[in-house]
PDB file of C-alpha atoms in Angstrom:
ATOM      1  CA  UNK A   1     -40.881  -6.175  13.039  1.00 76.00           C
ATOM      2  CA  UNK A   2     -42.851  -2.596  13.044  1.00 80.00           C
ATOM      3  CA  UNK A   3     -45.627  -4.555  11.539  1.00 82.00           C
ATOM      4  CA  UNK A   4     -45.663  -7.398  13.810  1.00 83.00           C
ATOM      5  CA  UNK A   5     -45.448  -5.195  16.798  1.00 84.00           C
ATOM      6  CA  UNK A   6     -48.768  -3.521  16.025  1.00 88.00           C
ATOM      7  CA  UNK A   7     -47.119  -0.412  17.212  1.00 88.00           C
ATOM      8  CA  UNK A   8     -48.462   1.455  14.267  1.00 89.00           C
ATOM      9  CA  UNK A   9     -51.788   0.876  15.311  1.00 91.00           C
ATOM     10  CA  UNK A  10     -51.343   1.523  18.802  1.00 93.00           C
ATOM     11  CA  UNK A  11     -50.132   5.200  17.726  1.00 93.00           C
ATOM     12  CA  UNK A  12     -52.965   5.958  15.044  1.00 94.00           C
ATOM     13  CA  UNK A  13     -55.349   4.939  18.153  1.00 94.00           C
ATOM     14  CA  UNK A  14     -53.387   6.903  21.430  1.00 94.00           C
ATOM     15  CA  UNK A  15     -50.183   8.971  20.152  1.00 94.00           C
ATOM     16  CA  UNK A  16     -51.985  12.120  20.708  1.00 95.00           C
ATOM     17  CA  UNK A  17     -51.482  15.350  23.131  1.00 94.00           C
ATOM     18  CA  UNK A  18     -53.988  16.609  25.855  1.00 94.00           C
ATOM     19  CA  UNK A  19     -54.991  19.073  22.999  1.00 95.00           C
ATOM     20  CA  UNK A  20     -55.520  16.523  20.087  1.00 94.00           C
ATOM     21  CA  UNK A  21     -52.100  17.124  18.752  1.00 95.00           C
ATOM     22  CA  UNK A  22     -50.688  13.793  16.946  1.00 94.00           C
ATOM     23  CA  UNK A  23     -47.378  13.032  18.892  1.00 94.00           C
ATOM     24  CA  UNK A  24     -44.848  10.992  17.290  1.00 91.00           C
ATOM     25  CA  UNK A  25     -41.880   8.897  17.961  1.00 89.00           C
ATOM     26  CA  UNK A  26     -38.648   8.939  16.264  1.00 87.00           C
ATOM     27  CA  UNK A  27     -37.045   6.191  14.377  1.00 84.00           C
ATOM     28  CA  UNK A  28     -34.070   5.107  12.217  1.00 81.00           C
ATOM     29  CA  UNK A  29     -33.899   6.042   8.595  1.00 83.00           C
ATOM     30  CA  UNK A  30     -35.440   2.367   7.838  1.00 84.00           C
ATOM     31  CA  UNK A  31     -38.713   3.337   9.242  1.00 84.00           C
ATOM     32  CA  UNK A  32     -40.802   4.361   6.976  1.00 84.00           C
ATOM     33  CA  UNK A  33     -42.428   8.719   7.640  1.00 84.00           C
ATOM     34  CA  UNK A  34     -46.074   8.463   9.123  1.00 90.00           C
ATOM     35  CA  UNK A  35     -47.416  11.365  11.229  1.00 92.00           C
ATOM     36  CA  UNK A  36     -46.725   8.883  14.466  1.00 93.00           C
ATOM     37  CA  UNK A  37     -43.351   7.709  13.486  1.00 91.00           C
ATOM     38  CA  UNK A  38     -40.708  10.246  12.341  1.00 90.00           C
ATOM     39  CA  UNK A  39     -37.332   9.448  10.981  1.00 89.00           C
ATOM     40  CA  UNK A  40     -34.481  11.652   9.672  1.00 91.00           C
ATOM     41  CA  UNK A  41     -34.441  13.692   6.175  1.00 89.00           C
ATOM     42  CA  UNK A  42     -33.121  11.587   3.448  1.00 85.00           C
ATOM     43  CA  UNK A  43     -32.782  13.757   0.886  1.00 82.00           C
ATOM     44  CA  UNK A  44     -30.123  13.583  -1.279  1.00 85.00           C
ATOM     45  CA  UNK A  45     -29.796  17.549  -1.122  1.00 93.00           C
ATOM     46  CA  UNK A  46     -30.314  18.714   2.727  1.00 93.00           C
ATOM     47  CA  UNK A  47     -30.976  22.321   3.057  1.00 94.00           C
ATOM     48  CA  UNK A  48     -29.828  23.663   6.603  1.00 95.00           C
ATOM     49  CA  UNK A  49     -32.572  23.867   8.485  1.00 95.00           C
ATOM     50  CA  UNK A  50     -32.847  19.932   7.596  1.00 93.00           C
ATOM     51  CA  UNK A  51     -29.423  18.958   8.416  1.00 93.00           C
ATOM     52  CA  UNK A  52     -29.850  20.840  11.704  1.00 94.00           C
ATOM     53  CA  UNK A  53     -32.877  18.546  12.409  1.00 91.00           C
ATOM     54  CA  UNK A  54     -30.935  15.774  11.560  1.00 90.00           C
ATOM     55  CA  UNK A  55     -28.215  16.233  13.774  1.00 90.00           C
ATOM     56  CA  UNK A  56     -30.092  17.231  17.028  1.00 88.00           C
ATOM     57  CA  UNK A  57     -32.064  14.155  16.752  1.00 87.00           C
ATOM     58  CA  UNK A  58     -29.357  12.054  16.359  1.00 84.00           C
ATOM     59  CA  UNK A  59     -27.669  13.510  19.311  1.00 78.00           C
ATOM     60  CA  UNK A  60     -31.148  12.373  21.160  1.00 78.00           C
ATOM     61  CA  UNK A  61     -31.043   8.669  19.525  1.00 78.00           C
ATOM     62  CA  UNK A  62     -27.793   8.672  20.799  1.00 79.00           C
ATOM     63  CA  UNK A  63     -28.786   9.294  24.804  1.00 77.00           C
ATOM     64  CA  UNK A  64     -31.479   6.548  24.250  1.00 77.00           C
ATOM     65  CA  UNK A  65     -29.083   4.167  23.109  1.00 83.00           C
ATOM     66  CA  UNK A  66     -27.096   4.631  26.423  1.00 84.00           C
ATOM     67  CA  UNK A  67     -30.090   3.829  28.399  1.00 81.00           C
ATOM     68  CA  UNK A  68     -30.167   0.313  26.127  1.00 80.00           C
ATOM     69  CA  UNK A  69     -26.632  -0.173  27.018  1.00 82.00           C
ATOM     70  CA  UNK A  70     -27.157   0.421  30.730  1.00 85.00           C
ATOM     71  CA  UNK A  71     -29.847  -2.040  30.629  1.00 84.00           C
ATOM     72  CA  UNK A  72     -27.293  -4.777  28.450  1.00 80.00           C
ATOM     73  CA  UNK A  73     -24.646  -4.178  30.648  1.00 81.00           C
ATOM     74  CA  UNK A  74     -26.609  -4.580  33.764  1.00 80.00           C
ATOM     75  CA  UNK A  75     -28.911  -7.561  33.094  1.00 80.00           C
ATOM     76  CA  UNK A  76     -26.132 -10.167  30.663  1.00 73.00           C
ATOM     77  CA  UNK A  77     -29.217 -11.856  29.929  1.00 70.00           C
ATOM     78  CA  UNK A  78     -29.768  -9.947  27.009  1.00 67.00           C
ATOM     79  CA  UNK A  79     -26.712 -10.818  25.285  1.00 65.00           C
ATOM     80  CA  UNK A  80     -28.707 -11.488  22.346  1.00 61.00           C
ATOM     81  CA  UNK A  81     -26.426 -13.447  20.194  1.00 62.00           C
ATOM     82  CA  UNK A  82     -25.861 -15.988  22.946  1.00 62.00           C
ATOM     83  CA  UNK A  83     -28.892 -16.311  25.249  1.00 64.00           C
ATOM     84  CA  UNK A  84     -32.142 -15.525  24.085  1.00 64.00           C
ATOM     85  CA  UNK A  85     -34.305 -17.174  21.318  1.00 65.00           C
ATOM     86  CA  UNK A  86     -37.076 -15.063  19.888  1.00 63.00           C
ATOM     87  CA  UNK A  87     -40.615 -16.920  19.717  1.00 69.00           C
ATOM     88  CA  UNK A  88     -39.179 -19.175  22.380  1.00 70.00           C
ATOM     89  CA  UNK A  89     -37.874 -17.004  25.019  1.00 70.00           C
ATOM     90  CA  UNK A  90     -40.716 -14.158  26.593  1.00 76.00           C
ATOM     91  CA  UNK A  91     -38.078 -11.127  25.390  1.00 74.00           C
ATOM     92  CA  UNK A  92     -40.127  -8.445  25.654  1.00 77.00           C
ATOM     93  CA  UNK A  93     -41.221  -9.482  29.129  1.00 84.00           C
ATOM     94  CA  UNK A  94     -37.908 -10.244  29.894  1.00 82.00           C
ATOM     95  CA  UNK A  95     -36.845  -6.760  28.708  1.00 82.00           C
ATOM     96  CA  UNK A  96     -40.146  -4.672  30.334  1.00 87.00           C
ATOM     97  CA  UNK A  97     -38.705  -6.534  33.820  1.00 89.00           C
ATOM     98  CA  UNK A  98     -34.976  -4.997  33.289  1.00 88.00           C
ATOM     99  CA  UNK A  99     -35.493  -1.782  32.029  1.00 90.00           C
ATOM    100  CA  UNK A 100     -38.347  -0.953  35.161  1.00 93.00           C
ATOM    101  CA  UNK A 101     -34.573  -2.367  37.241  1.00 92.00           C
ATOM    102  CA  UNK A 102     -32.416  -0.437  35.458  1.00 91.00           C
ATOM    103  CA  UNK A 103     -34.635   2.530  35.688  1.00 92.00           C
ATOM    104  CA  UNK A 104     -35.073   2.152  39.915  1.00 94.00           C
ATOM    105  CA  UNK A 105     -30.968   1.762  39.906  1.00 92.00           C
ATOM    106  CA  UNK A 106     -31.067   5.061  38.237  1.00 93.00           C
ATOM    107  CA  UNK A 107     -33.220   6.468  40.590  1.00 95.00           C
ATOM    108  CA  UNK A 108     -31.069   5.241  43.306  1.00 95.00           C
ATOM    109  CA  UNK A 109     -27.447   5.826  41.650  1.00 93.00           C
ATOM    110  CA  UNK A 110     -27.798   8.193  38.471  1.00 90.00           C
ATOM    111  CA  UNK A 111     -26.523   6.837  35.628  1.00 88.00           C
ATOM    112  CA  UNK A 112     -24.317   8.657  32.704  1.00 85.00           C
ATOM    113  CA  UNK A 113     -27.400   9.450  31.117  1.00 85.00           C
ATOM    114  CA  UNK A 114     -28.512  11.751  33.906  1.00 86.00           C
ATOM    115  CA  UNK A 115     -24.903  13.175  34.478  1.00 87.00           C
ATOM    116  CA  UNK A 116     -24.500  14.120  30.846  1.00 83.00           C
ATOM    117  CA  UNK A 117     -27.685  16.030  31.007  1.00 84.00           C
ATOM    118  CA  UNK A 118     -26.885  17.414  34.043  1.00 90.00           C
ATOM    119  CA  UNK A 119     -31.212  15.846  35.668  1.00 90.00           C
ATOM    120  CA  UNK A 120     -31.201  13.877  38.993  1.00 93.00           C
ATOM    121  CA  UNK A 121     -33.704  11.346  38.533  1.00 94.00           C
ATOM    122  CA  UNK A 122     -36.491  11.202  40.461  1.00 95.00           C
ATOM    123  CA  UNK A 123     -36.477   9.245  43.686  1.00 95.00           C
ATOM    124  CA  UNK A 124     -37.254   5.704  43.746  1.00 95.00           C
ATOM    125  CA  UNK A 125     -40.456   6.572  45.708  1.00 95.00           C
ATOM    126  CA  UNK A 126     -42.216   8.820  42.916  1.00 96.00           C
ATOM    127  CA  UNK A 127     -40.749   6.385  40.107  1.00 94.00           C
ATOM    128  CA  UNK A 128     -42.956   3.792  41.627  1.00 94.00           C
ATOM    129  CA  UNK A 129     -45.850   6.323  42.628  1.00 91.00           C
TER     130      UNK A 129
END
């Protein structure tokens, strides 16, 4: 999927800071290590410092997994198993549409996202600004 997406190529050509700093995103462990796509060490020996790393970005998968769930349990549509075909439904459309809902329900209600890190979210007016 990482190669059909093109998303590799889209971060070689834009994933970098004001300053012309490479910026990355994080992954799984079955993505493979690129300077735009990091992943946790897998190592079979982990010194601290690595285990450390390993754990705080896990705790940050984790929050970004909530926000998927929020979206899942809000819009049943993407019940995957049961309702949508891939290459014959528009699924990332679909999913682009949700998530900008989910995120303005956020902006009005919160979410457990928020609460956990203790942000409001912005109002719905600069979310759409």
């Amino acid at each position: 999927m990482l190669a059909e997406s093109h998303l590799y190529n889209s971060l070689e050509r834009n994933a970098f800071s004001t300053t012309g700093e490479a910026t990355c995103i994080y992954g799984d462990p079955a993505y493979p290590l690129r300077i735009h796509l990091q992943a946790p060490f897998r190592n079979r020996v982990l010194t601290p410092q690595m285990l450390a790393y390993n754990s705080s970005m896990s705790d940050v998968r984790t929050a970004v997994e909530w926000l998927f769930g929020d979206v899942i349990n809000y819009f049943k549509c993407f019940d995957f198993k049961k309702n949508l075909k891939i290459g014959l439904s528009q699924v990332g459309k679909m999913y682009i549409v949700c998530s900008i809902m989910q995120n303005a329900l956020t902006c009005l209600y919160g979410n457990g996202t928020s609460q956990f890190f203790d942000l409001d979210p912005p109002s719905l007016e600069d979310y759409f600004a």
